[in-house]
Coordinates of N, CA and C and ligand atoms in Angstrom, one line a residue:
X166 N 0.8 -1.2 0.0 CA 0.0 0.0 0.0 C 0.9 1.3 0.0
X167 N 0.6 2.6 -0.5 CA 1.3 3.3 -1.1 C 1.1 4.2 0.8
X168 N 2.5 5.1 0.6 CA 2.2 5.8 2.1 C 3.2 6.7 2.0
X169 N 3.1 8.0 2.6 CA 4.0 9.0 3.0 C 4.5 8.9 4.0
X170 N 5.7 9.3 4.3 CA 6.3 9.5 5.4 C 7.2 10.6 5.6
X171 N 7.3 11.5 6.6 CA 7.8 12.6 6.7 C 9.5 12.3 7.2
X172 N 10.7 12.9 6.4 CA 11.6 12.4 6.6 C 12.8 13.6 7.1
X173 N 13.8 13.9 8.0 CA 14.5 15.0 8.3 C 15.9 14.3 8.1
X174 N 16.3 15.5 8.0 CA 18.0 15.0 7.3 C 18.5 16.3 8.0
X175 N 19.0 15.9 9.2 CA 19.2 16.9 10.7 C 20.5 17.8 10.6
X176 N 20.5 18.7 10.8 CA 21.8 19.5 11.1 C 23.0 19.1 10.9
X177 N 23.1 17.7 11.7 CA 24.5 17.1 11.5 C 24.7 17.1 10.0
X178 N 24.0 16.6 9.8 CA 24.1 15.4 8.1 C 24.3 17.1 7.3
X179 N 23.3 17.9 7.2 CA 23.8 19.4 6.3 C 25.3 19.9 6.7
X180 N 25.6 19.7 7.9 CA 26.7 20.3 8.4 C 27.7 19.9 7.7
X181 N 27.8 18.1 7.5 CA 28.8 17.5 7.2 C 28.9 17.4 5.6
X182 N 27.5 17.8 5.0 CA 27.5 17.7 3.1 C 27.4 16.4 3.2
X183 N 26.1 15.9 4.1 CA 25.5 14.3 3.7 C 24.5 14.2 2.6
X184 N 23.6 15.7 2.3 CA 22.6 15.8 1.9 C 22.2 14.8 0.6
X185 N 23.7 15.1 0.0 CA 23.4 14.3 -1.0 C 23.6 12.9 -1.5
X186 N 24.1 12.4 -0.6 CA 24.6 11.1 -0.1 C 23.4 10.2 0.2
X187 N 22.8 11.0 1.0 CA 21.2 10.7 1.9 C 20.3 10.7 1.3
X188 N 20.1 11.6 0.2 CA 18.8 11.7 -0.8 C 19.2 10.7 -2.2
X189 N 20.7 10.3 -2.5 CA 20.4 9.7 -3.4 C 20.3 7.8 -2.7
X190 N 20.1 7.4 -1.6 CA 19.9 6.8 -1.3 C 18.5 6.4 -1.5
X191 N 17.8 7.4 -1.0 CA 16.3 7.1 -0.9 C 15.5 7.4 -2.4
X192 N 16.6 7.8 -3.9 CA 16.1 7.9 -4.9 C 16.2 6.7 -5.4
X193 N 17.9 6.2 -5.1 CA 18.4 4.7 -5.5 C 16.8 3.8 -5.0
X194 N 16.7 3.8 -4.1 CA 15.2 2.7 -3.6 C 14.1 3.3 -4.4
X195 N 13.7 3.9 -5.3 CA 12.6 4.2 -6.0 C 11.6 4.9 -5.4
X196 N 12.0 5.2 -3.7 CA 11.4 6.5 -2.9 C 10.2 7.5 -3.8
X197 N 9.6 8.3 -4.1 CA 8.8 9.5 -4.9 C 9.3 10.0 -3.8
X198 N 10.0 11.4 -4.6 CA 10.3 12.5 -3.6 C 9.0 13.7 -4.1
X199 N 7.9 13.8 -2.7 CA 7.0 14.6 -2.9 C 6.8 16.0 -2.6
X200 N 7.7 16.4 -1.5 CA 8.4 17.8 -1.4 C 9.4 18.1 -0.8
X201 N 9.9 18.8 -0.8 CA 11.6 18.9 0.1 C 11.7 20.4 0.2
X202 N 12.4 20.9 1.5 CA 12.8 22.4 2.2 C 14.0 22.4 2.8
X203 N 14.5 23.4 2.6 CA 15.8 23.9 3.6 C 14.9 24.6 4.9
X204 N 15.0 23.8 6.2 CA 14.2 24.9 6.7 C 15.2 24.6 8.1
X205 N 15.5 26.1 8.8 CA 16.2 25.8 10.0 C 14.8 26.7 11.1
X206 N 15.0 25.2 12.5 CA 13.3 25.4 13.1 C 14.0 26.3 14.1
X207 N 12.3 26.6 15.1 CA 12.8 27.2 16.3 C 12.4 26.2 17.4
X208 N 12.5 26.9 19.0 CA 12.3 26.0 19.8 C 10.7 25.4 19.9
X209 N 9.8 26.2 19.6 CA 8.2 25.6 19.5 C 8.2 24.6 18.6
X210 N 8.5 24.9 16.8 CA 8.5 23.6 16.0 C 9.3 22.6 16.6
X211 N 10.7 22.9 17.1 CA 10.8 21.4 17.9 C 10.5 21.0 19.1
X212 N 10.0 21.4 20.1 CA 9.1 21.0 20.5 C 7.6 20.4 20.2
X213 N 6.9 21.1 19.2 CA 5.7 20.2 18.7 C 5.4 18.6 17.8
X214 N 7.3 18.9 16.9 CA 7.4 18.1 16.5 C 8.2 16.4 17.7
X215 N 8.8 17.1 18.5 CA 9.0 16.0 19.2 C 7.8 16.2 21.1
X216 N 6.9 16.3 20.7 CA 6.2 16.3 22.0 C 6.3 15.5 22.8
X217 N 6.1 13.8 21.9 CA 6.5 13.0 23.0 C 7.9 12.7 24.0
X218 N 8.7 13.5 23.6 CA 9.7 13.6 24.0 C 9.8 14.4 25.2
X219 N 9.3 15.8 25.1 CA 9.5 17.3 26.2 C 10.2 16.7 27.2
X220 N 9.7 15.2 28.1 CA 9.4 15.3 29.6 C 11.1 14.6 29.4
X221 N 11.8 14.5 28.2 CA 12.7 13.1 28.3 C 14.2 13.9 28.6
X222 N 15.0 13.5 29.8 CA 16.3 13.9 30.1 C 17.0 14.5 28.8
X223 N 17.4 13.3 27.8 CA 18.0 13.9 26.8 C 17.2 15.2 25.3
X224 N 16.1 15.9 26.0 CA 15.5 16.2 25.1 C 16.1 17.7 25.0
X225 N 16.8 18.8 26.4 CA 17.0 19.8 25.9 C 17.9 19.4 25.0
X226 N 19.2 19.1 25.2 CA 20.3 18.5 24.3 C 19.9 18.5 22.8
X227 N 18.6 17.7 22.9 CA 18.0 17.1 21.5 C 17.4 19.1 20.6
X228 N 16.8 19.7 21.4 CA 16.5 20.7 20.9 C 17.0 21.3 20.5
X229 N 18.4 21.8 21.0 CA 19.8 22.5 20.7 C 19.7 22.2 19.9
X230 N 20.1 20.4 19.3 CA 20.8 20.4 18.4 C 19.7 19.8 17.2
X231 N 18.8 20.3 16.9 CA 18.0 20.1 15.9 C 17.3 21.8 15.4
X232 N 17.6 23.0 16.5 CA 17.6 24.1 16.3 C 18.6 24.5 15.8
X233 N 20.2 23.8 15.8 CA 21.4 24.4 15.4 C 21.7 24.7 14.0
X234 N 20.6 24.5 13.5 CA 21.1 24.6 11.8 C 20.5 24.1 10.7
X235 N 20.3 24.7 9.7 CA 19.7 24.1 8.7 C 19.5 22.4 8.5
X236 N 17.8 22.3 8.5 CA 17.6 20.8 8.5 C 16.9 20.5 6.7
X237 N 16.4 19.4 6.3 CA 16.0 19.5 5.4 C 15.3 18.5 5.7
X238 N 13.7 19.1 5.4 CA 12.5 18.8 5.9 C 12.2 17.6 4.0
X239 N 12.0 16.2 4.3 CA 11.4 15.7 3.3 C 9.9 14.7 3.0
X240 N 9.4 14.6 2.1 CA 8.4 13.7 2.1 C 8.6 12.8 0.9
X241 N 8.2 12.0 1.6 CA 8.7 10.5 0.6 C 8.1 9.4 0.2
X242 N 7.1 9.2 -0.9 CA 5.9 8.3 -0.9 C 6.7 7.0 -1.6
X243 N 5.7 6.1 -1.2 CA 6.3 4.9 -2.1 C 5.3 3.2 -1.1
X244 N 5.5 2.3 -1.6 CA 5.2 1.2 -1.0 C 5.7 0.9 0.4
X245 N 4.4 0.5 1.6 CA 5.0 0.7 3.2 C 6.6 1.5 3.4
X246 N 6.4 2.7 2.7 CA 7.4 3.6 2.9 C 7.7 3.8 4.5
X247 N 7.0 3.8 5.3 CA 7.2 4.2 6.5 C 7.7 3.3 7.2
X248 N 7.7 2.0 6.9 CA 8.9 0.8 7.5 C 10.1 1.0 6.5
X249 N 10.0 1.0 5.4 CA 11.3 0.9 4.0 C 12.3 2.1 4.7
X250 N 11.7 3.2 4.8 CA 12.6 4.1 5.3 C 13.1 4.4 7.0
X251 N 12.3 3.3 7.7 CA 12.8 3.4 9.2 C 13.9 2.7 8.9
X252 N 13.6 1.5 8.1 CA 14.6 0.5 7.9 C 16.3 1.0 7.5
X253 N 15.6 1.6 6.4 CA 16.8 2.1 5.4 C 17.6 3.3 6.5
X254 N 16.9 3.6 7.2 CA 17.9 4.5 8.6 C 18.6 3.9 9.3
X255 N 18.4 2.7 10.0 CA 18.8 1.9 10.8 C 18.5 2.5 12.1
X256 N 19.0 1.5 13.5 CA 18.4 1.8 14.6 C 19.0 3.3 15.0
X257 N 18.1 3.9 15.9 CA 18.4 5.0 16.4 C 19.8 5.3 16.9
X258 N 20.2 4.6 17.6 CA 21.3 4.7 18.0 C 22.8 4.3 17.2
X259 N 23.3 4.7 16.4 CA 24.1 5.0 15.3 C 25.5 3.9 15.5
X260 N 25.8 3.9 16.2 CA 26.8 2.5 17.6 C 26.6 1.5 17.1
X261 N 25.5 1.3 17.1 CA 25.1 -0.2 16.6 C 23.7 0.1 15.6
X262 N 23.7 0.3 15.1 CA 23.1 0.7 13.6 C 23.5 -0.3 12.2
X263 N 22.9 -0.8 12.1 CA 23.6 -2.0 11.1 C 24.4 -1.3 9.7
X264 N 25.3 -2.4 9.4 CA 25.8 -1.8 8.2 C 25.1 -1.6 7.2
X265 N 25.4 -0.9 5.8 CA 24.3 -0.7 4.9 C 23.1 -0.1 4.8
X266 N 22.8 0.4 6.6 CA 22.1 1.6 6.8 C 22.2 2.9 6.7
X267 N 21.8 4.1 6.6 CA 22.4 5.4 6.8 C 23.0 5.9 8.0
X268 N 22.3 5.5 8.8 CA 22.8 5.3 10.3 C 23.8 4.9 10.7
X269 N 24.2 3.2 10.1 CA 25.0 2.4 10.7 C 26.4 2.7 9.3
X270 N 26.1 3.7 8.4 CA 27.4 3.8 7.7 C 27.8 4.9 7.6
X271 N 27.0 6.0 8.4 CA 27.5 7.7 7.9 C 27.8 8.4 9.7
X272 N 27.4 7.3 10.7 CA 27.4 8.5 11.9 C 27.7 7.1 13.2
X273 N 28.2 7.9 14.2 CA 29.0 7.1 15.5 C 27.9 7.3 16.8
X274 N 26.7 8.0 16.5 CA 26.3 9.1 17.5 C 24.9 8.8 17.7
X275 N 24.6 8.2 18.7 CA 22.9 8.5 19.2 C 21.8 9.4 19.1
X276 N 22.6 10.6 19.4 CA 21.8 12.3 19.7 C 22.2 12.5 18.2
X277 N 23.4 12.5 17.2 CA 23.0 13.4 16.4 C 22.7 12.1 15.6
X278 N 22.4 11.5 14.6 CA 22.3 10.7 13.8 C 21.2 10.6 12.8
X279 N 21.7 12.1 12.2 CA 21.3 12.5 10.9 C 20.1 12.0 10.2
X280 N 19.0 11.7 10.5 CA 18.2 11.4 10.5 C 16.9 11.0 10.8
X281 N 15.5 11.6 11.2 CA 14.6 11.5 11.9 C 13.5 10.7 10.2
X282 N 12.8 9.5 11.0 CA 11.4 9.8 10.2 C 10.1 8.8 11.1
X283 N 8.9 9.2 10.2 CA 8.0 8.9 11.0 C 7.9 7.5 11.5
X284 N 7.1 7.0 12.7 CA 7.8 5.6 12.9 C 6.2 4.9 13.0
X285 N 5.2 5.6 12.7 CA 3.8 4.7 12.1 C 3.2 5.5 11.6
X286 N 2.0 5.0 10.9 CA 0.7 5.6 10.4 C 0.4 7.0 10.7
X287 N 0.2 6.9 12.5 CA -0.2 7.9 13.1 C 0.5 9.4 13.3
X288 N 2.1 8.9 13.5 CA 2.5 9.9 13.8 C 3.2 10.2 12.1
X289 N 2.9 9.7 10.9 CA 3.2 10.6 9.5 C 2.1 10.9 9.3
X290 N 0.9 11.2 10.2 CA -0.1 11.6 9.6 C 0.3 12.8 10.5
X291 N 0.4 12.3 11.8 CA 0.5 14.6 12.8 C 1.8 14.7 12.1
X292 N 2.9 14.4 11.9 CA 4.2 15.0 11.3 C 3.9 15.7 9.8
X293 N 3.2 14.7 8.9 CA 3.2 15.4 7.2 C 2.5 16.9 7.8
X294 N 1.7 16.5 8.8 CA 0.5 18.2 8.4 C 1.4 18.9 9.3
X295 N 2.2 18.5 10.3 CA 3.1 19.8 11.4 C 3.7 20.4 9.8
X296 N 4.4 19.5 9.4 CA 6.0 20.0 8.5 C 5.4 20.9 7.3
X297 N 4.4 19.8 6.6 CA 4.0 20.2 5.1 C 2.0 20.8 5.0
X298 N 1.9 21.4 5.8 CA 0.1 21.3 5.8 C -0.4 21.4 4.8
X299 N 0.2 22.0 3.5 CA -0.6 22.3 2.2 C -0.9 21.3 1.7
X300 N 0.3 20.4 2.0 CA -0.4 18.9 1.5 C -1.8 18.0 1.6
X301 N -1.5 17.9 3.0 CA -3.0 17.6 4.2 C -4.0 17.2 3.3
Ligands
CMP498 P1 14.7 10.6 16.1 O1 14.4 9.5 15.2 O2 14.7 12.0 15.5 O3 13.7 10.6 17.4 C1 14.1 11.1 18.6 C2 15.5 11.6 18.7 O4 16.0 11.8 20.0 C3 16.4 10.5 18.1 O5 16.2 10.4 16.7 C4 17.7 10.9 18.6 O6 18.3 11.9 17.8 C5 17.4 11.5 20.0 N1 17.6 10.5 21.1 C6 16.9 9.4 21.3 N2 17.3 8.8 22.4 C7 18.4 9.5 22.9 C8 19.2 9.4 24.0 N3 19.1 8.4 24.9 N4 20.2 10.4 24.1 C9 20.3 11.4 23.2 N5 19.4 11.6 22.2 C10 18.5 10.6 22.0

């Protein structure tokens, strides 16, 4: 079944000139790229976009560093895209991130690891309308 999923390619990853490394990844998989931004947030959009997070030890940290700098906000349709590209990220924690992931081949790092995307149904449905509402 065909699905969107909202995808960020974090500060680190622009910082380092991953961008393109990262997007031709997700073109190589036959991804549809359905819109893309340079967009650097403030502390409310990160906050709203990580809500579940607010109450969590490592979250100021997390805010800093997702306010630090140009992110690039994407959307990305394709067949159960929203497992293909959790997948194709690898586990959150970049340490042990399998190889052949973006995760597990481009970063050493838990907090920064260049890449955020939706991780079900529900939350690419509040994430597409937070990032992209025109879409909606
Ligand atoms: P992301 O997929 O964007 O979702 C939440 C983010 O919080 C995660 O990627 C990491 O960047 C960050 N994160 C999760 N757990 C930790 C942690 N224990 N310490 C620091 N950062 C974390």
């Amino acid at each position: 079944m065909s699905e969107r999923t909202l995808v960020l390619i974090k500060p680190d990853a622009v910082q380092r000139g991953l961008v393109g490394e990262i997007l031709a990844r997700y073109e190589r998989k036959n991804l549809t790229l359905v819109a893309m931004d340079l967009r650097t947030i403030d502390a409310a959009q990160s906050d709203a976009h990580y809500a579940e997070h607010l109450e969590k030890p490592f979250y100021p940290g997390l805010r800093d560093f997702i306010t630090s700098g140009p992110l690039v906000a994407l959307v990305l349709e394709g067949d159960q895209a929203i497992d293909v590209v959790r997948q194709m990220n690898g586990a959150t924690d970049s340490r042990t991130a399998a190889p052949g992931s973006i995760r597990g081949d481009l970063s050493i790092s838990k907090s920064e690891n260049l890449v955020h995307a939706s991780d079900s149904p529900e939350s690419a449905k509040r994430e597409l309308s937070l990032w992209f509402p025109h879409l909606a």
